Amino acid sequence: MRRTKVLGAAFACALALVACGGSASLKDGTYTGQSAVWEDEDEGNGNGYGVAEVTITDGKISACTFTTYEPDGTQKQGEEYGMVNGKIGNQDYYNKAQRALAANEVYADQLVQNGTVDGVDLVSGATISYGEFQEAVNNALDQAAE
């Protein structure tokens, strides 16, 4: 019985290592993952998807970029993101959009620093981007683990 528990615990640890992008299971290379498209009828919650490009060197995450896109494939970028017809119609919405955009780099940097998706902290006001980031990175890491 004790042997079964020990083997079960070892198996669970191995699965956790793979799921978190543990260094022992990742092949060197650059992998791209994409999240599903998020579409919300309430325009204030944002729409789109994210794409993560993750580089593995010596079995560890060495670089990452994360970019978000509108559902039509237009990249979310620059000071105009969150404006309507070139103007800030709703300051709160605009600020939230800009925070979400800035969070992309923060998420990518934290992934490289901490080595796992679980080590990336949520940026306030960028919850949807955080979910897209996690999904996109996990999809990229699944390719590296194969």
GROMACS .gro file of C-alpha atoms in nm:
model
  146
    1MET     CA    1   0.000   0.000   0.000
    2ARG     CA    2   0.278   0.243   0.091
    3ARG     CA    3   0.458   0.171  -0.237
    4THR     CA    4   0.142   0.254  -0.431
    5LYS     CA    5   0.111   0.588  -0.250
    6VAL     CA    6   0.476   0.672  -0.318
    7LEU     CA    7   0.444   0.581  -0.686
    8GLY     CA    8   0.118   0.777  -0.708
    9ALA     CA    9   0.283   1.082  -0.554
   10ALA     CA   10   0.581   1.053  -0.789
   11PHE     CA   11   0.347   1.028  -1.089
   12ALA     CA   12   0.149   1.333  -0.971
   13CYS     CA   13   0.473   1.533  -0.933
   14ALA     CA   14   0.584   1.432  -1.283
   15LEU     CA   15   0.249   1.542  -1.427
   16ALA     CA   16   0.271   1.873  -1.243
   17LEU     CA   17   0.621   1.928  -1.380
   18VAL     CA   18   0.502   1.874  -1.736
   19ALA     CA   19   0.190   2.087  -1.689
   20CYS     CA   20   0.391   2.377  -1.548
   21GLY     CA   21   0.652   2.366  -1.820
   22GLY     CA   22   0.916   2.205  -1.604
   23SER     CA   23   1.262   2.219  -1.758
   24ALA     CA   24   1.310   1.841  -1.769
   25SER     CA   25   1.045   1.792  -2.036
   26LEU     CA   26   1.086   2.085  -2.274
   27LYS     CA   27   1.261   2.057  -2.611
   28ASP     CA   28   1.474   2.348  -2.726
   29GLY     CA   29   1.320   2.565  -2.995
   30THR     CA   30   1.067   2.842  -3.046
   31TYR     CA   31   0.700   2.756  -3.016
   32THR     CA   32   0.388   2.959  -3.089
   33GLY     CA   33   0.059   2.913  -2.909
   34GLN     CA   34  -0.273   3.092  -2.951
   35SER     CA   35  -0.567   3.135  -2.719
   36ALA     CA   36  -0.925   3.091  -2.825
   37VAL     CA   37  -1.104   3.401  -2.949
   38TRP     CA   38  -1.280   3.586  -2.668
   39GLU     CA   39  -1.593   3.768  -2.777
   40ASP     CA   40  -1.814   3.949  -2.532
   41GLU     CA   41  -2.127   4.138  -2.622
   42ASP     CA   42  -2.038   4.406  -2.366
   43GLU     CA   43  -1.779   4.617  -2.551
   44GLY     CA   44  -1.629   4.726  -2.219
   45ASN     CA   45  -1.488   4.380  -2.156
   46GLY     CA   46  -1.272   4.358  -2.465
   47ASN     CA   47  -1.262   4.103  -2.744
   48GLY     CA   48  -0.993   3.913  -2.927
   49TYR     CA   49  -0.721   3.656  -2.870
   50GLY     CA   50  -0.357   3.630  -2.774
   51VAL     CA   51  -0.051   3.476  -2.934
   52ALA     CA   52   0.254   3.373  -2.732
   53GLU     CA   53   0.592   3.293  -2.881
   54VAL     CA   54   0.802   3.100  -2.630
   55THR     CA   55   1.168   3.011  -2.676
   56ILE     CA   56   1.318   2.716  -2.490
   57THR     CA   57   1.696   2.701  -2.442
   58ASP     CA   58   1.866   2.420  -2.250
   59GLY     CA   59   1.521   2.292  -2.151
   60LYS     CA   60   1.415   2.620  -1.989
   61ILE     CA   61   1.200   2.915  -2.097
   62SER     CA   62   1.451   3.174  -2.216
   63ALA     CA   63   1.231   3.423  -2.405
   64CYS     CA   64   0.865   3.507  -2.453
   65THR     CA   65   0.655   3.758  -2.639
   66PHE     CA   66   0.280   3.797  -2.604
   67THR     CA   67   0.068   3.992  -2.849
   68THR     CA   68  -0.307   4.044  -2.847
   69TYR     CA   69  -0.535   4.083  -3.147
   70GLU     CA   70  -0.889   4.188  -3.226
   71PRO     CA   71  -1.115   3.902  -3.347
   72ASP     CA   72  -1.052   4.018  -3.707
   73GLY     CA   73  -0.673   3.974  -3.665
   74THR     CA   74  -0.584   4.341  -3.616
   75GLN     CA   75  -0.307   4.376  -3.359
   76LYS     CA   76  -0.394   4.569  -3.044
   77GLN     CA   77  -0.122   4.831  -3.012
   78GLY     CA   78  -0.027   5.189  -2.943
   79GLU     CA   79  -0.194   5.482  -2.779
   80GLU     CA   80  -0.494   5.453  -3.010
   81TYR     CA   81  -0.595   5.119  -2.859
   82GLY     CA   82  -0.912   5.180  -2.659
   83MET     CA   83  -1.014   5.490  -2.854
   84VAL     CA   84  -1.329   5.511  -3.063
   85ASN     CA   85  -1.296   5.691  -3.395
   86GLY     CA   86  -0.961   5.833  -3.284
   87LYS     CA   87  -1.098   5.983  -2.962
   88ILE     CA   88  -1.120   5.878  -2.600
   89GLY     CA   89  -1.493   5.838  -2.553
   90ASN     CA   90  -1.474   5.671  -2.213
   91GLN     CA   91  -1.163   5.744  -2.004
   92ASP     CA   92  -1.210   5.439  -1.779
   93TYR     CA   93  -1.239   5.205  -2.078
   94TYR     CA   94  -0.937   5.365  -2.244
   95ASN     CA   95  -0.726   5.332  -1.927
   96LYS     CA   96  -0.826   4.969  -1.887
   97ALA     CA   97  -0.740   4.896  -2.252
   98GLN     CA   98  -0.399   5.058  -2.212
   99ARG     CA   99  -0.331   4.866  -1.887
  100ALA     CA  100  -0.419   4.541  -2.062
  101LEU     CA  101  -0.184   4.625  -2.346
  102ALA     CA  102   0.101   4.709  -2.107
  103ALA     CA  103   0.036   4.386  -1.915
  104ASN     CA  104   0.136   4.179  -2.220
  105GLU     CA  105   0.502   4.262  -2.169
  106VAL     CA  106   0.478   4.216  -1.793
  107TYR     CA  107   0.329   3.869  -1.835
  108ALA     CA  108   0.597   3.765  -2.085
  109ASP     CA  109   0.879   3.897  -1.863
  110GLN     CA  110   0.744   3.721  -1.554
  111LEU     CA  111   0.721   3.393  -1.745
  112VAL     CA  112   1.089   3.413  -1.838
  113GLN     CA  113   1.191   3.515  -1.484
  114ASN     CA  114   0.987   3.250  -1.305
  115GLY     CA  115   0.997   2.970  -1.562
  116THR     CA  116   0.632   2.870  -1.525
  117VAL     CA  117   0.288   3.003  -1.612
  118ASP     CA  118   0.195   2.961  -1.247
  119GLY     CA  119   0.467   3.213  -1.156
  120VAL     CA  120   0.296   3.493  -1.353
  121ASP     CA  121   0.088   3.734  -1.146
  122LEU     CA  122  -0.237   3.888  -1.266
  123VAL     CA  123  -0.218   4.259  -1.351
  124SER     CA  124  -0.523   4.445  -1.221
  125GLY     CA  125  -0.745   4.552  -1.509
  126ALA     CA  126  -0.599   4.291  -1.746
  127THR     CA  127  -0.787   3.978  -1.644
  128ILE     CA  128  -0.896   3.877  -1.994
  129SER     CA  129  -0.542   3.926  -2.127
  130TYR     CA  130  -0.413   3.713  -1.837
  131GLY     CA  131  -0.642   3.425  -1.934
  132GLU     CA  132  -0.545   3.458  -2.300
  133PHE     CA  133  -0.177   3.464  -2.198
  134GLN     CA  134  -0.208   3.148  -1.988
  135GLU     CA  135  -0.391   2.961  -2.262
  136ALA     CA  136  -0.154   3.071  -2.539
  137VAL     CA  137   0.161   2.989  -2.338
  138ASN     CA  138   0.024   2.650  -2.232
  139ASN     CA  139  -0.050   2.572  -2.598
  140ALA     CA  140   0.308   2.666  -2.690
  141LEU     CA  141   0.453   2.461  -2.402
  142ASP     CA  142   0.243   2.160  -2.504
  143GLN     CA  143   0.429   2.166  -2.837
  144ALA     CA  144   0.765   2.187  -2.656
  145ALA     CA  145   0.675   1.890  -2.439
  146GLU     CA  146   0.584   1.655  -2.725
   0.00000   0.00000   0.00000
